[in-house]
Coordinates of C-alpha atoms in Angstrom, one line a residue:
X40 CA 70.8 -25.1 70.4
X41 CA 69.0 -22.5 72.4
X42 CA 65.8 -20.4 72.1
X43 CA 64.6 -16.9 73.6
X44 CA 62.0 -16.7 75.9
X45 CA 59.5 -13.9 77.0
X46 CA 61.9 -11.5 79.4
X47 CA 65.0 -11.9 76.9
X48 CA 66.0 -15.3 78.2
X49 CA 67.3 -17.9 76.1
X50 CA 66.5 -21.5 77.1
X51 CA 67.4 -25.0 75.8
X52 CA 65.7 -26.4 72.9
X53 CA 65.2 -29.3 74.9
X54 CA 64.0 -27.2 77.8
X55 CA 60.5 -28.6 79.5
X56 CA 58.5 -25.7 78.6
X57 CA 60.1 -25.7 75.0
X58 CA 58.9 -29.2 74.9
X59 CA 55.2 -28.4 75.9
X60 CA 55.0 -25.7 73.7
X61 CA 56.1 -28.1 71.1
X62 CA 53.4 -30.8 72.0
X63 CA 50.7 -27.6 71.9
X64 CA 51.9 -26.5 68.5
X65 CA 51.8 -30.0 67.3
X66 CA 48.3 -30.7 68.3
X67 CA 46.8 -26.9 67.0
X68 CA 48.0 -28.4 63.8
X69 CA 46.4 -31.5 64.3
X70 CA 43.2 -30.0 65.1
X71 CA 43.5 -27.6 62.2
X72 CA 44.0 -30.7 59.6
X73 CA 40.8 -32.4 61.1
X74 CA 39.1 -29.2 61.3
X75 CA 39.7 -28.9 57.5
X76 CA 38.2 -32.6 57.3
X77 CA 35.0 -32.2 58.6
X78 CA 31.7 -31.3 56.3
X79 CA 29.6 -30.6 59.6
X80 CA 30.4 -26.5 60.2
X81 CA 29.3 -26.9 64.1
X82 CA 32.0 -29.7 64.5
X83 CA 34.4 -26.9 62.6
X84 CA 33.1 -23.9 65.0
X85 CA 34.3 -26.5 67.7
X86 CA 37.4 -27.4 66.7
X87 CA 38.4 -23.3 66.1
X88 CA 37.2 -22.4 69.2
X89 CA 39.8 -25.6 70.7
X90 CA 42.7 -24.0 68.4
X91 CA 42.1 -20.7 70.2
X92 CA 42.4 -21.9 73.6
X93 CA 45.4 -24.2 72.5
X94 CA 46.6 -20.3 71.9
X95 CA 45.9 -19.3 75.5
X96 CA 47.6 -22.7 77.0
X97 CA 50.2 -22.1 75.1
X98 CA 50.8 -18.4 76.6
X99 CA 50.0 -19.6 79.9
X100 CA 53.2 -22.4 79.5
X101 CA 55.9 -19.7 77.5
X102 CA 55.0 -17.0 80.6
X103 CA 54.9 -19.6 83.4
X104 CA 58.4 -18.9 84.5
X105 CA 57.5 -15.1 84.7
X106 CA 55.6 -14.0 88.3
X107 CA 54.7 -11.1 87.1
X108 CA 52.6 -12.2 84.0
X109 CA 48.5 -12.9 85.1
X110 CA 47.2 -16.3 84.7
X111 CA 45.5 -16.2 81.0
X112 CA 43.2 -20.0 81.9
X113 CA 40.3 -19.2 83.4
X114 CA 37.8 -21.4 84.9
X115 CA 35.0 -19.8 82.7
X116 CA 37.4 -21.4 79.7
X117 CA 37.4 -24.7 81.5
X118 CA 33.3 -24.5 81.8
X119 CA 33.0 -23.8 78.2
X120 CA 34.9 -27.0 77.3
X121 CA 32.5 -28.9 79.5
X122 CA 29.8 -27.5 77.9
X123 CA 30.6 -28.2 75.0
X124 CA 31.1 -32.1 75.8
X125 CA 28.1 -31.7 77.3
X126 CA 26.0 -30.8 74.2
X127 CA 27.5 -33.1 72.1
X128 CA 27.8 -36.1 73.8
X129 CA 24.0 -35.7 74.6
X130 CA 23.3 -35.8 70.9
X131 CA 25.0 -39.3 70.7
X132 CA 24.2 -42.8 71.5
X133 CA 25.8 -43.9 74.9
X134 CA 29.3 -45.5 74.9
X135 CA 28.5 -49.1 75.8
X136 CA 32.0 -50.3 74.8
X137 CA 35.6 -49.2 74.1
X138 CA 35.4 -47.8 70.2
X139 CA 38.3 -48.1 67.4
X140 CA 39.2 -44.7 66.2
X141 CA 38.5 -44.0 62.5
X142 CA 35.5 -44.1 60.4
X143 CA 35.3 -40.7 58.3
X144 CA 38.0 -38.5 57.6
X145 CA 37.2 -35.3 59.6
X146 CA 36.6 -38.4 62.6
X147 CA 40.1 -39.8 62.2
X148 CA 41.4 -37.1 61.8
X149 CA 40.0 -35.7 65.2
X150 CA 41.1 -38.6 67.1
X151 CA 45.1 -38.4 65.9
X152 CA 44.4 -34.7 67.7
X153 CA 43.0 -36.2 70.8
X154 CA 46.0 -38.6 70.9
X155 CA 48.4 -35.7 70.6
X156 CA 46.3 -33.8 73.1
X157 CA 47.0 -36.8 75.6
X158 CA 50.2 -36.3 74.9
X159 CA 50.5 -32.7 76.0
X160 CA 48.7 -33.6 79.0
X161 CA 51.6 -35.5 79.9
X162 CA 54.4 -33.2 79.2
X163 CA 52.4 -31.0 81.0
X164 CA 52.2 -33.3 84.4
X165 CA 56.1 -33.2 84.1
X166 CA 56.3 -28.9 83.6
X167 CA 53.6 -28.6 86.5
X168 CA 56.2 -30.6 88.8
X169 CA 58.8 -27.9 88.1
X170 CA 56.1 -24.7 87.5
X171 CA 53.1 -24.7 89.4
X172 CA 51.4 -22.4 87.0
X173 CA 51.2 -24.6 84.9
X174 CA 48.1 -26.5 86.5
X175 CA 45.5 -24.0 85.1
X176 CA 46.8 -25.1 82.0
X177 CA 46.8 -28.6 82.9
X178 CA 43.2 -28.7 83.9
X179 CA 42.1 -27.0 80.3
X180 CA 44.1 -29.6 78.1
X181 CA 42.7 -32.6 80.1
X182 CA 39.4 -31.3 79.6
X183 CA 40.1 -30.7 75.5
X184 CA 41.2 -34.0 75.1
X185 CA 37.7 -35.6 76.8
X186 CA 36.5 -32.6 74.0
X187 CA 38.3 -34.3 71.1
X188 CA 37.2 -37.4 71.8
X189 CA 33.5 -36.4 71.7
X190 CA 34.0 -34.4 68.6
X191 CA 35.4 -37.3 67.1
X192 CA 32.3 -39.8 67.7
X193 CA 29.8 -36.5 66.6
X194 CA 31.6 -36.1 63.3
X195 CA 30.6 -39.8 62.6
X196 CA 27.3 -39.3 63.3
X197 CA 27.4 -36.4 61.0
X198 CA 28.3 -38.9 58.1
X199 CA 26.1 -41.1 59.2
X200 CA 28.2 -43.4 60.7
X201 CA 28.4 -45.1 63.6
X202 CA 31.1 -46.1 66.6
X203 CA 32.8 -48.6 65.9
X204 CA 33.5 -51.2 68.8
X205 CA 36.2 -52.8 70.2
X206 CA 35.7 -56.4 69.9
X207 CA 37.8 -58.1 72.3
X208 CA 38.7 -61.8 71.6
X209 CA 38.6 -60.9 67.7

């Protein structure tokens, strides 16, 4: 099968940006599920804000093909991400070992994002091979995924819960 594309194009199904798009849809989803998890409403103003910029990546992907269509990443979008990882992870005890994902709902919940997140990352290394406008977007996901993974250790600590380590040897 085939699928239309901004311009009037029609592109395989299995087509690379197709697949990204895919991998973005998947993991606005995700974040929408964990979003719907969480009890702390700054952890859900978060994760919104995430599924909005999921919105402008995925834009960004669908138009790469097209020179004519303006670059909808911006760096300011990037530095807001960082921010934010920023201001949480300063309101958490520091990592001092690799941590098992889980603990409360909206927390698991957050990390199955993260891990679909990684995995649009990766599609997206193989799109920005063939479309170089896709690195803006490339830059953003990466930095949403390091996001996530914060989020996920905050909603936790919202629960009152803590990390819980990886004990290798077990």
């Amino acid at each position: 099968g085939t699928t239309g594309v901004p311009g009037g194009g029609r592109v395989s199904k299995t087509h690379l940006r197709i697949e990204v798009c895919g991998d973005l849809d998947e993991l606005n989803a995700s974040i929408g599920l964990a979003e719907s998890l969480c009890s702390d409403q700054g952890i859900r103003a978060d994760l919104v804000y995430i599924q909005e910029l999921i919105f402008e990546v995925s834009a960004q992907v669908i138009y790469s093909g097209k020179p004519d269509r303006p670059a909808r990443i911006t760096e300011a979008m990037v530095t807001s991400i960082e921010e934010m990882i920023d201001r949480r992870a300063a309101a958490l005890p520091p990592l001092r070992s690799f941590i098992l994902p889980g603990g409360s709902r909206g927390s698991a919940a957050i990390h199955c994002a993260r891990a679909v997140c990684r995995r649009a990352e990766r599609t997206l290394v193989a799109l920005n091979k063939e479309i170089p406008q896709a690195a803006q977007a490339l830059s953003l996901v990466n930095r949403i995924a390091d996001a996530l993974f914060v989020l996920a250790r905050a909603a936790n600590a919202a629960e009152g819960l803590g990390d819980r380590p990886w004990l290798s040897g077990r």
